[in-house]
CSV table of C-alpha atoms in Angstrom, one decimal:
chain,number,residue,atom,x,y,z
A,246,MET,CA,-8.0,-0.6,-2.6
A,247,ALA,CA,-6.0,0.3,-5.6
A,248,SER,CA,-5.0,3.9,-6.3
A,249,ILE,CA,-7.2,5.9,-8.6
A,250,ASP,CA,-5.0,7.9,-10.8
A,251,VAL,CA,-5.8,11.0,-12.8
A,252,THR,CA,-2.6,12.0,-14.6
A,253,ASP,CA,-1.8,15.3,-16.4
A,254,ALA,CA,-0.4,14.4,-19.8
A,255,LYS,CA,2.1,17.2,-19.8
A,256,THR,CA,3.4,17.3,-16.2
A,257,GLY,CA,2.8,13.8,-15.0
A,258,ALA,CA,1.3,15.4,-11.8
A,259,ARG,CA,-1.9,13.8,-10.5
A,260,THR,CA,-4.9,15.8,-9.4
A,261,ARG,CA,-8.4,15.0,-8.4
A,262,PRO,CA,-11.3,15.5,-10.9
A,263,ASP,CA,-13.2,17.6,-8.3
A,264,ALA,CA,-10.2,19.3,-6.8
A,265,ARG,CA,-10.9,22.4,-4.9
A,266,SER,CA,-8.0,24.5,-6.2
A,267,GLU,CA,-10.4,27.5,-6.9
A,268,LEU,CA,-11.0,27.7,-3.2
A,269,LEU,CA,-7.4,27.6,-2.1
A,270,PRO,CA,-5.4,29.4,-4.9
A,271,GLU,CA,-2.3,30.0,-2.8
A,272,LEU,CA,-2.1,26.4,-1.7
A,273,SER,CA,-2.9,25.0,-5.1
A,274,ARG,CA,0.3,26.5,-6.6
A,275,ALA,CA,2.5,24.8,-4.0
A,276,ARG,CA,4.8,22.1,-5.4
A,277,THR,CA,4.1,18.9,-3.5
A,278,TRP,CA,5.8,15.6,-2.9
A,279,ILE,CA,4.1,12.5,-1.5
A,280,VAL,CA,6.6,10.2,0.2
A,281,THR,CA,5.8,6.6,1.2
A,282,ASP,CA,7.4,3.2,0.7
A,283,GLY,CA,4.7,2.3,-1.8
A,284,LYS,CA,2.1,0.7,0.5
A,285,ALA,CA,-1.3,1.3,-1.1
A,286,GLY,CA,-3.0,2.2,2.2
A,287,ASP,CA,-0.4,4.8,3.1
A,288,GLU,CA,-0.1,6.3,-0.4
A,289,ASN,CA,-3.9,6.5,-0.9
A,290,GLN,CA,-4.3,8.5,2.3
A,291,CYS,CA,-1.7,11.0,1.2
A,292,VAL,CA,-3.2,11.2,-2.3
A,293,GLY,CA,-6.7,11.7,-0.9
A,294,ILE,CA,-5.5,14.7,1.0
A,295,ALA,CA,-3.5,16.2,-1.9
A,296,GLU,CA,-6.3,15.7,-4.4
A,297,THR,CA,-8.8,17.3,-2.0
A,298,LEU,CA,-6.6,20.4,-1.8
A,299,GLY,CA,-6.1,20.5,-5.6
A,300,LEU,CA,-2.4,20.0,-5.3
A,301,ALA,CA,-0.3,19.0,-8.3
A,302,PHE,CA,1.9,16.3,-6.7
A,303,GLU,CA,4.7,13.9,-7.4
A,304,ILE,CA,4.9,10.4,-5.9
A,305,ARG,CA,8.4,9.8,-4.3
A,306,GLN,CA,8.7,6.2,-3.3
A,307,VAL,CA,11.4,5.2,-0.7
A,308,PRO,CA,12.9,1.7,-0.5
A,309,PRO,CA,10.4,-0.7,1.1
A,310,SER,CA,13.1,-3.0,2.6
A,311,GLY,CA,16.8,-3.2,3.3
A,312,PRO,CA,19.0,-2.1,6.3
A,313,PHE,CA,18.0,1.5,6.2
A,314,GLY,CA,14.3,0.5,6.3
A,315,TRP,CA,15.0,-1.7,9.3
A,316,MET,CA,16.4,1.4,11.2
A,317,ALA,CA,13.3,3.5,10.4
A,318,PRO,CA,11.9,5.7,11.7
A,319,TRP,CA,14.9,6.7,13.8
A,320,GLY,CA,17.8,6.0,11.4
A,321,PRO,CA,19.2,7.9,8.4
A,322,ILE,CA,18.0,7.8,4.8
A,323,ASP,CA,19.7,5.5,2.3
A,324,PRO,CA,22.4,7.6,0.8
A,325,ARG,CA,21.6,6.2,-2.6
A,326,GLU,CA,18.2,8.0,-2.3
A,327,GLY,CA,19.6,11.4,-1.5
A,328,PRO,CA,19.4,14.7,-3.4
A,329,ARG,CA,22.7,14.1,-5.3
A,330,ARG,CA,21.3,11.0,-7.0
A,331,ARG,CA,19.4,12.0,-10.1
A,332,ASP,CA,17.1,9.0,-9.7
A,333,GLY,CA,16.9,9.2,-5.9
A,334,ALA,CA,13.7,9.7,-3.8
A,335,LEU,CA,14.9,13.2,-2.9
A,336,ALA,CA,16.3,14.2,-6.3
A,337,GLY,CA,15.4,17.6,-7.8
A,338,PRO,CA,14.4,20.9,-6.2
A,339,TYR,CA,12.8,20.5,-2.8
A,340,PRO,CA,9.0,20.9,-2.7
A,341,ASP,CA,6.9,23.5,-0.9
A,342,ILE,CA,4.9,20.8,0.8
A,343,LEU,CA,5.8,17.2,1.6
A,344,ILE,CA,3.1,14.8,2.7
A,345,ALA,CA,4.4,11.4,4.0
A,346,SER,CA,3.1,8.3,5.7
A,347,GLY,CA,4.7,5.0,6.9
A,348,ARG,CA,7.6,4.6,9.2
A,349,ARG,CA,10.2,4.2,6.4
A,350,ALA,CA,9.2,7.7,5.1
A,351,VAL,CA,10.1,9.4,8.4
A,352,PRO,CA,13.9,9.7,7.8
A,353,TYR,CA,13.2,11.2,4.4
A,354,LEU,CA,10.8,13.8,5.8
A,355,ARG,CA,13.4,14.6,8.5
A,356,ALA,CA,16.1,15.0,5.8
A,357,VAL,CA,14.1,17.4,3.8
A,358,ARG,CA,13.2,19.5,6.9
A,359,ARG,CA,16.9,19.7,7.8
A,360,ALA,CA,18.0,20.5,4.2
A,361,THR,CA,15.5,23.3,3.7
A,362,GLY,CA,15.8,24.8,7.1
A,363,GLY,CA,12.1,24.5,7.6
A,364,ARG,CA,11.1,26.1,4.3
A,365,THR,CA,9.3,22.9,3.2
A,366,PHE,CA,6.0,22.5,5.0
A,367,THR,CA,5.9,18.9,6.2
A,368,ALA,CA,2.8,16.8,7.0
A,369,PHE,CA,2.7,13.2,8.3
A,370,LEU,CA,-0.3,10.9,8.3
A,371,LYS,CA,-0.5,8.5,11.2
A,372,ASP,CA,1.9,8.4,14.2
A,373,PRO,CA,5.5,8.8,13.0
A,374,ARG,CA,6.7,7.2,16.3
A,375,THR,CA,9.3,10.0,16.7
A,376,GLY,CA,7.2,12.5,18.6
A,377,GLU,CA,4.7,15.3,17.8
A,378,ASP,CA,7.5,17.6,16.7
A,379,SER,CA,8.5,15.4,13.8
A,380,ALA,CA,6.4,17.4,11.2
A,381,ASP,CA,4.7,20.7,11.0
A,382,PHE,CA,1.3,18.9,10.8
A,383,ILE,CA,0.4,15.4,11.9
A,384,TRP,CA,-2.9,13.6,11.5
A,385,VAL,CA,-3.7,10.5,13.6
A,386,PRO,CA,-7.0,8.6,14.1
A,387,ASP,CA,-8.7,9.3,17.4
A,388,TYR,CA,-7.8,5.9,18.7
A,389,ASP,CA,-4.1,6.7,18.6
A,390,ASP,CA,-2.4,8.3,21.7
A,391,LEU,CA,-0.3,11.0,20.0
A,392,ARG,CA,-1.4,14.5,20.9
A,393,GLY,CA,0.1,18.0,20.4
A,394,THR,CA,-0.7,21.5,19.2
A,395,ASN,CA,0.1,20.4,15.7
A,396,VAL,CA,-1.6,17.0,15.9
A,397,PHE,CA,-5.1,16.7,14.3
A,398,THR,CA,-7.4,13.8,15.0
A,399,THR,CA,-10.6,12.4,13.4
A,400,LEU,CA,-12.7,9.3,13.9
A,401,THR,CA,-12.0,7.9,10.4
A,402,ALA,CA,-9.0,7.9,8.0
A,403,PRO,CA,-8.5,9.9,4.8
A,404,HIS,CA,-9.1,8.1,1.5
A,405,LEU,CA,-10.0,8.3,-2.2
A,406,VAL,CA,-13.7,7.5,-2.1
A,407,THR,CA,-15.0,11.0,-2.7
A,408,ALA,CA,-18.6,12.1,-3.0
A,409,ALA,CA,-17.9,13.1,-6.6
A,410,ARG,CA,-16.5,9.7,-7.5
A,411,LEU,CA,-19.4,7.9,-5.9
A,412,ALA,CA,-21.9,10.2,-7.7
A,413,GLU,CA,-20.2,9.5,-11.0
A,414,ALA,CA,-20.2,5.8,-10.4
A,415,ARG,CA,-24.0,5.9,-9.7
A,416,ALA,CA,-24.6,8.0,-12.8
A,417,ARG,CA,-22.7,5.7,-15.1
A,418,PRO,CA,-23.0,2.2,-13.5
A,419,ASP,CA,-20.4,-0.4,-14.2
A,420,PRO,CA,-22.2,-2.9,-16.5
A,421,ARG,CA,-20.6,-5.8,-14.6
A,422,LEU,CA,-22.5,-4.7,-11.5
A,423,ALA,CA,-25.6,-3.2,-13.1
A,424,ARG,CA,-26.7,-6.6,-14.4
A,425,LEU,CA,-27.0,-8.0,-10.9
A,426,ASP,CA,-30.6,-8.4,-9.9
A,427,GLY,CA,-31.8,-8.0,-6.3
A,428,PRO,CA,-30.2,-5.9,-3.5
A,429,ARG,CA,-26.5,-5.5,-4.2
A,430,VAL,CA,-24.2,-6.0,-1.2
A,431,ALA,CA,-20.5,-5.0,-1.5
A,432,VAL,CA,-18.2,-7.4,0.3
A,433,LEU,CA,-14.8,-6.0,1.2
A,434,VAL,CA,-12.5,-8.9,2.4
A,435,GLY,CA,-9.2,-8.1,4.0
A,436,GLY,CA,-6.6,-10.6,5.1
A,437,ASP,CA,-3.9,-11.6,7.5
A,438,SER,CA,-1.9,-8.8,9.1
A,439,ARG,CA,0.7,-8.4,11.9
A,440,HIS,CA,-2.2,-8.0,14.3
A,441,LEU,CA,-4.2,-11.1,13.4
A,442,SER,CA,-4.5,-14.1,11.2
A,443,TYR,CA,-7.8,-15.6,9.8
A,444,ARG,CA,-8.6,-18.9,11.4
A,445,LYS,CA,-10.4,-21.7,9.6
A,446,THR,CA,-13.5,-21.1,11.8
A,447,ASP,CA,-13.5,-17.4,10.8
A,448,MET,CA,-13.4,-18.2,7.1
A,449,ILE,CA,-16.3,-20.8,7.4
A,450,ARG,CA,-18.4,-18.3,9.4
A,451,LEU,CA,-17.9,-15.5,6.9
A,452,VAL,CA,-18.9,-17.7,3.9
A,453,GLU,CA,-21.9,-19.0,5.8
A,454,ASP,CA,-23.1,-15.5,6.7
A,455,LEU,CA,-22.6,-14.3,3.1
A,456,ARG,CA,-24.7,-17.3,1.9
A,457,GLY,CA,-27.4,-16.1,4.3
A,458,LEU,CA,-27.6,-12.8,2.4
A,459,VAL,CA,-27.9,-14.7,-0.9
A,460,ASP,CA,-30.7,-16.7,0.6
A,461,GLN,CA,-32.5,-13.4,1.3
A,462,GLY,CA,-32.2,-12.5,-2.4
A,463,CYS,CA,-29.1,-10.4,-2.3
A,464,ARG,CA,-26.4,-10.3,-4.9
A,465,LEU,CA,-22.8,-10.1,-3.8
A,466,MET,CA,-20.1,-7.8,-5.2
A,467,VAL,CA,-16.9,-9.1,-3.7
A,468,THR,CA,-13.4,-7.6,-3.7
A,469,ILE,CA,-10.5,-9.4,-2.0
A,470,SER,CA,-7.0,-8.3,-0.8
A,471,ARG,CA,-3.6,-9.6,-1.6
A,472,ARG,CA,-3.5,-10.5,2.0
A,473,THR,CA,-6.7,-12.7,1.8
A,474,PRO,CA,-5.8,-16.3,2.7
A,475,ASN,CA,-6.1,-18.7,-0.3
A,476,PRO,CA,-8.8,-20.9,1.2
A,477,LEU,CA,-11.0,-17.9,1.9
A,478,ARG,CA,-10.2,-16.4,-1.6
A,479,ASP,CA,-11.3,-19.7,-3.2
A,480,ALA,CA,-14.4,-20.0,-1.1
A,481,VAL,CA,-15.8,-16.5,-1.7
A,482,LYS,CA,-15.0,-16.8,-5.4
A,483,ALA,CA,-16.9,-20.1,-5.6
A,484,LEU,CA,-19.8,-18.6,-3.7
A,485,ALA,CA,-20.0,-15.5,-6.0
A,486,ALA,CA,-19.9,-17.7,-9.1
A,487,GLU,CA,-22.5,-20.2,-7.8
A,488,THR,CA,-25.0,-17.5,-6.7
A,489,GLY,CA,-24.9,-15.1,-9.6
A,490,GLY,CA,-22.7,-12.5,-7.9
A,491,PHE,CA,-19.5,-10.8,-9.0
A,492,LEU,CA,-15.9,-11.1,-7.7
A,493,TRP,CA,-13.2,-8.8,-9.0
A,494,ASP,CA,-10.2,-11.1,-9.8
A,495,GLY,CA,-7.8,-8.3,-10.7
A,496,THR,CA,-8.7,-8.2,-14.4
A,497,GLY,CA,-10.2,-5.3,-16.1
A,498,GLU,CA,-10.9,-1.9,-14.5
A,499,ASN,CA,-11.0,-1.9,-10.7
A,500,PRO,CA,-14.7,-1.6,-9.8
A,501,TYR,CA,-14.1,-0.8,-6.1
A,502,VAL,CA,-15.7,2.6,-6.1
A,503,ALA,CA,-18.5,1.3,-8.3
A,504,MET,CA,-19.2,-1.4,-5.8
A,505,LEU,CA,-19.4,1.0,-2.9
A,506,ALA,CA,-21.6,3.4,-5.0
A,507,LEU,CA,-24.1,0.8,-6.0
A,508,ALA,CA,-24.3,-1.1,-2.7
A,509,GLU,CA,-27.4,-1.1,-0.6
A,510,ALA,CA,-25.3,-2.5,2.2
A,511,ILE,CA,-21.6,-3.1,2.7
A,512,VAL,CA,-20.0,-6.0,4.5
A,513,VAL,CA,-16.4,-5.3,5.6
A,514,THR,CA,-13.9,-7.4,7.6
A,515,SER,CA,-12.6,-5.9,10.8
A,516,ASP,CA,-8.9,-6.2,10.0
A,517,SER,CA,-8.9,-3.0,7.9
A,518,ALA,CA,-9.8,0.4,9.4
A,519,ASN,CA,-9.1,1.9,6.0
A,520,MET,CA,-11.8,-0.1,4.3
A,521,VAL,CA,-14.3,0.7,7.0
A,522,SER,CA,-13.5,4.4,6.6
A,523,GLU,CA,-14.2,4.2,2.9
A,524,ALA,CA,-17.4,2.2,3.5
A,525,VAL,CA,-19.0,4.8,5.8
A,526,ALA,CA,-18.3,7.5,3.3
A,527,THR,CA,-21.2,6.1,1.2
A,528,GLY,CA,-24.1,6.5,3.7
A,529,ALA,CA,-25.0,2.8,3.1
A,530,PRO,CA,-25.4,0.5,6.1
A,531,VAL,CA,-22.0,-1.0,7.0
A,532,LEU,CA,-22.0,-4.5,8.5
A,533,LEU,CA,-18.7,-5.4,10.3
A,534,PHE,CA,-17.5,-9.0,10.2
A,535,ASP,CA,-15.7,-9.2,13.5
A,536,LEU,CA,-12.5,-11.2,13.8
A,537,PRO,CA,-11.7,-12.2,17.4
A,538,ARG,CA,-8.2,-10.8,17.3
A,539,THR,CA,-9.1,-7.4,15.8
A,540,TYR,CA,-6.6,-4.7,16.8
A,541,ILE,CA,-8.0,-3.2,20.0
A,542,ARG,CA,-7.5,0.4,18.9
A,543,HIS,CA,-9.5,-0.3,15.8
A,544,ARG,CA,-12.4,-1.4,18.0
A,545,ARG,CA,-12.5,2.1,19.4
A,546,MET,CA,-13.1,3.5,15.9
A,547,PHE,CA,-15.8,0.9,15.2
A,548,ALA,CA,-17.5,1.7,18.5
A,549,GLY,CA,-17.6,5.4,17.5
A,550,LEU,CA,-19.1,4.5,14.2
A,551,ALA,CA,-21.7,2.3,15.8
A,552,ILE,CA,-22.7,5.2,18.1
A,553,ALA,CA,-23.0,7.4,15.0
A,554,GLY,CA,-25.5,4.9,13.6
A,555,ALA,CA,-23.3,3.9,10.6
A,556,LEU,CA,-22.2,0.4,11.6
A,557,ARG,CA,-23.5,-2.8,13.1
A,558,PRO,CA,-22.1,-6.4,13.5
A,559,PHE,CA,-22.6,-8.7,10.5
A,560,THR,CA,-24.6,-11.8,11.4
A,561,GLY,CA,-25.8,-12.8,8.0
A,562,GLN,CA,-28.8,-10.4,8.0
A,563,LEU,CA,-29.3,-7.0,6.4
A,564,VAL,CA,-29.7,-4.1,8.8
A,565,ASP,CA,-31.5,-0.8,8.1
A,566,LEU,CA,-29.2,2.1,9.1
A,567,THR,CA,-29.7,5.8,8.3
A,568,TYR,CA,-26.9,8.2,8.7
A,569,LYS,CA,-25.1,11.0,6.8
A,570,PRO,CA,-22.0,9.8,5.0
A,571,ILE,CA,-18.9,10.1,7.2
A,572,ASP,CA,-15.8,11.4,5.4
A,573,ALA,CA,-12.9,12.8,7.3
A,574,THR,CA,-10.8,13.6,4.2
A,575,PRO,CA,-12.0,17.1,3.5
A,576,VAL,CA,-11.9,17.9,7.3
A,577,ILE,CA,-8.2,16.8,7.5
A,578,ALA,CA,-7.4,18.6,4.3
A,579,GLN,CA,-8.8,21.8,5.6
A,580,ALA,CA,-6.9,21.4,8.9
A,581,LEU,CA,-3.6,20.9,6.9
A,582,ALA,CA,-4.4,24.0,4.8
A,583,ASP,CA,-5.0,26.1,7.9
A,584,ALA,CA,-1.7,24.8,9.4
A,585,TYR,CA,0.1,25.6,6.1
A,586,ASP,CA,-1.3,29.2,6.0
A,587,ALA,CA,-0.3,29.7,9.6
A,588,ARG,CA,3.2,28.4,8.9
A,589,ARG,CA,3.6,30.7,6.0
A,590,ALA,CA,2.5,33.7,8.0
A,591,ALA,CA,4.9,32.9,10.8
A,592,GLY,CA,7.8,32.1,8.5
A,593,PRO,CA,10.3,29.1,8.9
A,594,ALA,CA,11.0,28.0,12.4
């Protein structure tokens, strides 16, 4: 999903509308950088944690390609992005807290740790591939193998779909979605990745199963990815138009949170663990469209959510599931805050 920005007009720093700064006054005064190569999935996870903690943060984007990126996470930073470059990713006074994600961000996190002698508290989301001692705090999903005294794990991933945003979207429904009659079903369609590619049979099956929901009186609210194959993109767009549904084509305000908030059920494709994490934060039944080559580690997460009563396979039928919304974001944020407090008490390593 796209980032949801709340920008301070004076500082340019972004904070969450329901930030909990009053609960963590020490932490909320910390200067924070978020460092990624710009991938929405990585950046949104970092922003979700920072916003939950009420941190005023700056986005520092490192180059997404080039020879230094090829050497990441083990190589050096691009010298053109160092602290001596006024427009570099590491320009300006170093932060109190650095939250990073993505392998290309690892050398930059390492460079800040080295330059500050450990004064900057570093957090990394997902496995940095360089060991558990790569940052002061590391979060990985349960299905990853990395473990250590500073490694924290949860079943689902951090994200931006907060309870407050969902409540606001329900209180002020998007008119594009509110007009839909019948049970509303959000459809979150991913796309090809390094782990799998959509086959023609997969696309046909998904469209046929979605049509089965329409035949039951449902109205589809569809969002697609930049990775969605063109034939599938065209097919779901035609289906939504033909059956009185809605498909966000990238124009106008992104209704992603509104779709989740108003959905009586959510269909999500199995190529995206992030979208599944966001879906189960709603408390609505989550129907997983399974792709045969789904990443095996993601299947561990899906099994855990099925055990929790939040998720079932999608077969073209609605399923009644009752469960409490599952949101790891505040849990991870609290663990990071505890690690930050402990680090400050102990002093730099």
